[in-house]
Amino acid sequence: MLLFVLKRLGVMLLTALCLTFVVFWLTNLEPNLEKLAKEQANARMTDEQVESWLEGHGYRRPLLLRYGEWVGGVVQGDLGTSSVFRKPVAEIVGERLGYTGWLMFWVMVVMVPSALLIGVLAGMREGSRTDRTLSTFSIASTATPEYVSGVILVVLFASSRGGLSPIFLERGTLLKGVATSATDSITFENFALPVATMALYGMGYIARMTRASMAEVMTAQYIRTARLKGVSFPSIVIRHALRNALIAPFTVIMLQFPWLLTGVVIVETLFNYKGFGWTLVQAASNNDIELLLSCSIVAVLVVLVTQLISDVGYVWLNPRIRVR
Amino acid sequence: MTDTDDTPILEIDKLSISFFTQGGEIPAVMDFSCTVRPGEALGLVGESGCGKSTVALGVMQDLGRNGRITGGSIRFRGRDLTSLNAAELRRIRGNEIAMIYQEPMASLNPAMKIGRQLMEVPMIHQGASAAEARALALEVVEAVRLPDPERMLRAYPHQLSGGQQQRIVIAMALMSKPSLLILDEPTTALDVTVEAGIVELVKDLGARFGTSMLFISHNLGLVLETCDRLCVMYSGEAVERGSIADVFDRMRHPYTQGLFRSIPLPGADKNARPLVAIPGNFPLPHERPPGCNFGPRCDYFQAGRCDAAPVPMADVPGDDRHETRCLRHDEIDWLAGPVASADTEPVTPGDVVLSVRELRKYYEVAGSAFGTGEARVVKANESVTLEAREAETLAIVGESGCGKSTLAKLLLGLETATAGSITLAGEEIQDIAVEARDRGTVSSIQMVFQNPFDTLNPSHSVGAQIMRVLELFGVGNSTAERRERMLELLDMVKLPRAFASRMPRQLSGGQKQRIGIARAFAGTPKVVVADEPVSALDVSVQAAVTELLTEIQRRNRTTMLFISHDLSIVRYLADRVMVMYLGHVVEIGTTDEVFSPPYHPYTEALLSAVPIADTSVVKKHVVLEGDIPSAMNPPPGCPFQTRCPRKAEVPGDRCETEVPPLRDLGHGHGVKCHLSREVLDGMEPVIRIA
């Protein structure tokens, strides 16, 4: 098992190197460099001035050498300096990632249990009224993208003139439509809407997977064995079906983490929550090479770590797979 | 015995079960009655689709959403099961009635340890504590004769072999000492020697705990070995009921008679006394004929009488509770033999067509999923030598993992040999994979596959598939010629020419297998390898397909390699037999030589394990211990030494250290065993007709 984890870590490192190199190469293409120079020095520079600025700042040295320098810096813990925020990248990424971490945490806390519950309830009696109702709900929630559901939620709960707020309150809104204050302290009022927006989208998807897996397990012969052993229906679902039914959705849930990381771009922009997604947008639109590189490292790490957890968890859930 | 002991455990009276689908009501079981008394074992016999499993699930009240009991009653110790509510049913299921299933792997929860699955039963029904339940589980696992019970309880189902899994399923059923045990084809998925062990166990436990049994099977021989009484089902109805002796020796229903005539019993012979197949096909539930369901396939059918009204059960006078659903049961001369089909001359084998010398096939298996650890070698075939002559049938017999399928793959070029040679009509083909073989070689060695359901392409018509084969083999110069040849092939396998335009899904299993045979014989092959060609088919269809296969072989003077685990059919069909165990040929000789002493100890056990549906047969009782070892990790010395009951008769540790040579006992009868000539000569026949 240890060997397996070590190998996985090795693969992870290699992937991170390849991916950052691609990002490094793309961000160092000629037009980007020109834009960078004009932005940093003077927007009305002549081509010669641009060239000498780039020469002066070391951008004309071989690409591989500069990539090597950057990697060397990363190994020593130096991620460089952001050209937009004028601060060390490590500081920015750490801070922003922390904010997004909280968002993802609450999304997962809301999304996973409710998705599994919906999926299991729907799948344990395939074709029943419960199944049809819950399935309709989960299809509808997956079919609505965040920028639609987010706007609908804002209108419903965070508008002082429309939606539900005027019905219950004389003044103000039920929930806040902006989550900027959540970077200081998270409250139900400022955090409910971004969390709900993200959770709704992912929830339907996981619930559908769980339902399909559950419905299949419930027709398995060992479920019949349990039933004819005299096991009651709730026990069949919890003791016999659940673990088997969770094997397939588990991988999907783990795949949701990387998705959340990109999904936050829309939600953080929509609710003006200054987390990782928001930073990514800033970095990309301002050609902040070193910040972008660090963001891509983070993305690679998140994808690969969740994959690792997913594989290990899969082995744990499914005793038929053993890693030697 | 007190009076209360005499109330039947299970009493099913005029039970009807239907399934309700979008197409309307489909009756699965009609007017079915039977009684199981305390300590009695009732066999329920019939072909697939006859409704025998539906009866079992009806007793368990587990018919699913579509199934419903539409009439009659099921009484368990006097209580009507159909009137119980969910909680009452739960108290009976697994507690008073327990069930054993066909596929042990699928019926155990893969993500739950064996121990917990067993402990659950007493914890639900007797409110036992975990410790008590565990103690009981250990006891029961020991009772089903599994080695190392502690380890068993900690294992997951996939870590056990098929035989061990079935013993666990049996243990689970016995955890609460039920008064009725329902066994639904409990050994169909297992090898014969493993099956023999399970059958012995079930019989033994039944006697020990006084459990009544409802034993569902399609295998008459198995029912003879396990049951006291028998109920034969056909197309949703019970057609004959009675004690084993009455039904086996004085059957009073044409279907029962037909079943017995279509299975190869000792004494049947492909030349002198061929099998008699039941003509026609099993009716689909919504296409049942009026009156007697068996009418259209019955030799004694009288129009206007048998198809007039539903036939009731009638008592057979003189016998104990012997009933039949035949109007003419007292008119038919039951002792008359089958209408004799013309005797055929035995074929004289010609020259050697196929010769295999010292053939070896090793597979290398990577040590682990990540390439670490030592690569291991699976010795699938170990020095196989055989010769097959023109028009001869050579049977290859053995259980799963013995290497018989690997041998078939090597012959067909699906794999290439590690060492040794295969000579087909003077040409060495062991190293030529099927893609590299020329047309002539490919068409001259062909195969009939085990499962006709998966071997036909579902999206092409049957005729087109045969014509494609003809094209590949270069038969005929134009489409018209090939079309003509294809129609001739359909004639040869006795299918109407109209079938050419049918799709595989419109065909029954037997018809599909006929297409498979037509395809194999399309290029007039010299050698046909038939890998268990009838084992996936129903009994009444098996005989017809077997008959067809031998007839075509006889006419074309084809050499047939008949791979099977079923010794009855081998004895009936084969001219020579080769017995394989763990990649080794352990015995080879003519059919008579192999089926009579001296035997290899494995052949002896195999012969004893095969259930024979004949009350007059007395068998010597040899039950093998344990399971077939893995080919990945074969035992040292003789491959059979771990299970051999005669190991003690060989002095010293030769069995454990030396692979025995294949000794010639005369006339090419070879036995791979260390036993001395005296011991071999002193062996008694396993099967005797009393």
mmCIF file of C-alpha atoms in Angstrom, chain A residues 3-4 7 125-128 220-233 235 239-241 243-244 247 316-324, chain B residues 57 60 62 65 90 93-95 97-99 101 103 105-112 116-118 120-121 124-125 156 158 172 367-370 372 376:
data_model
loop_
_atom_site.group_PDB
_atom_site.id
_atom_site.type_symbol
_atom_site.label_atom_id
_atom_site.label_comp_id
_atom_site.label_asym_id
_atom_site.label_seq_id
_atom_site.Cartn_x
_atom_site.Cartn_y
_atom_site.Cartn_z
ATOM 1 C CA LEU A 3 4.533 1.638 -2.367
ATOM 2 C CA PHE A 4 1.309 2.386 -4.176
ATOM 3 C CA LYS A 7 4.267 5.716 -6.845
ATOM 4 C CA ARG A 125 -37.289 1.515 -4.612
ATOM 5 C CA GLU A 126 -36.762 2.098 -8.301
ATOM 6 C CA GLY A 127 -39.787 3.529 -10.066
ATOM 7 C CA SER A 128 -41.676 4.472 -6.908
ATOM 8 C CA ALA A 220 -28.513 -8.045 -6.958
ATOM 9 C CA GLN A 221 -28.889 -11.615 -5.820
ATOM 10 C CA TYR A 222 -27.225 -11.014 -2.477
ATOM 11 C CA ILE A 223 -29.941 -8.511 -1.664
ATOM 12 C CA ARG A 224 -32.465 -11.250 -2.314
ATOM 13 C CA THR A 225 -30.411 -13.503 -0.049
ATOM 14 C CA ALA A 226 -30.595 -10.888 2.689
ATOM 15 C CA ARG A 227 -34.328 -10.405 2.158
ATOM 16 C CA LEU A 228 -35.004 -14.130 2.332
ATOM 17 C CA LYS A 229 -32.812 -14.327 5.420
ATOM 18 C CA GLY A 230 -35.440 -12.211 7.137
ATOM 19 C CA VAL A 231 -33.507 -8.946 7.200
ATOM 20 C CA SER A 232 -35.840 -5.951 7.427
ATOM 21 C CA PHE A 233 -35.932 -3.438 4.602
ATOM 22 C CA SER A 235 -31.348 -3.008 7.485
ATOM 23 C CA ARG A 239 -26.108 -2.853 6.036
ATOM 24 C CA HIS A 240 -26.168 -4.724 2.747
ATOM 25 C CA ALA A 241 -26.776 -2.237 -0.038
ATOM 26 C CA ARG A 243 -21.473 0.031 0.976
ATOM 27 C CA ASN A 244 -21.821 -1.689 -2.359
ATOM 28 C CA ILE A 247 -18.413 2.334 -4.661
ATOM 29 C CA TRP A 316 -11.202 0.262 1.020
ATOM 30 C CA LEU A 317 -14.857 0.154 -0.062
ATOM 31 C CA ASN A 318 -14.429 -2.676 -2.493
ATOM 32 C CA PRO A 319 -12.705 -5.644 -0.867
ATOM 33 C CA ARG A 320 -12.413 -7.418 -4.215
ATOM 34 C CA ILE A 321 -9.683 -5.003 -5.246
ATOM 35 C CA ARG A 322 -6.454 -5.479 -3.403
ATOM 36 C CA VAL A 323 -3.287 -3.569 -4.008
ATOM 37 C CA ARG A 324 -0.157 -5.571 -3.565
ATOM 38 C CA LEU B 57 -40.022 -17.875 -4.762
ATOM 39 C CA MET B 60 -40.777 -17.478 0.010
ATOM 40 C CA ASP B 62 -40.795 -13.022 -2.948
ATOM 41 C CA ARG B 65 -43.325 -6.293 -8.146
ATOM 42 C CA ARG B 90 -39.661 -11.814 8.036
ATOM 43 C CA ARG B 93 -37.788 -16.226 6.182
ATOM 44 C CA GLY B 94 -34.319 -17.380 7.071
ATOM 45 C CA ASN B 95 -35.645 -18.719 10.347
ATOM 46 C CA ILE B 97 -37.672 -21.571 5.767
ATOM 47 C CA ALA B 98 -34.213 -21.050 4.352
ATOM 48 C CA MET B 99 -33.034 -21.055 0.793
ATOM 49 C CA TYR B 101 -29.189 -20.562 -4.416
ATOM 50 C CA GLU B 103 -24.837 -19.086 -7.927
ATOM 51 C CA MET B 105 -20.810 -16.001 -5.622
ATOM 52 C CA ALA B 106 -23.727 -13.778 -6.559
ATOM 53 C CA SER B 107 -25.765 -14.652 -3.500
ATOM 54 C CA LEU B 108 -23.158 -13.577 -0.975
ATOM 55 C CA ASN B 109 -22.640 -9.890 -0.258
ATOM 56 C CA PRO B 110 -19.236 -9.058 -1.770
ATOM 57 C CA ALA B 111 -18.489 -6.206 0.629
ATOM 58 C CA MET B 112 -19.312 -8.004 3.861
ATOM 59 C CA ARG B 116 -21.007 -11.026 9.676
ATOM 60 C CA GLN B 117 -23.244 -12.469 7.004
ATOM 61 C CA LEU B 118 -23.634 -15.657 9.019
ATOM 62 C CA GLU B 120 -26.787 -11.805 11.105
ATOM 63 C CA VAL B 121 -29.222 -14.732 11.040
ATOM 64 C CA ILE B 124 -32.187 -11.129 13.751
ATOM 65 C CA HIS B 125 -34.222 -14.177 14.616
ATOM 66 C CA TYR B 156 -14.629 -11.993 2.090
ATOM 67 C CA HIS B 158 -14.307 -13.579 -3.282
ATOM 68 C CA MET B 172 -26.092 -19.539 6.353
ATOM 69 C CA GLY B 367 3.626 -10.958 -9.967
ATOM 70 C CA SER B 368 1.659 -7.826 -9.111
ATOM 71 C CA ALA B 369 -0.260 -5.038 -10.721
ATOM 72 C CA PHE B 370 2.783 -2.750 -10.620
ATOM 73 C CA THR B 372 7.106 -5.837 -8.851
ATOM 74 C CA ARG B 376 4.613 -16.590 -12.021
#
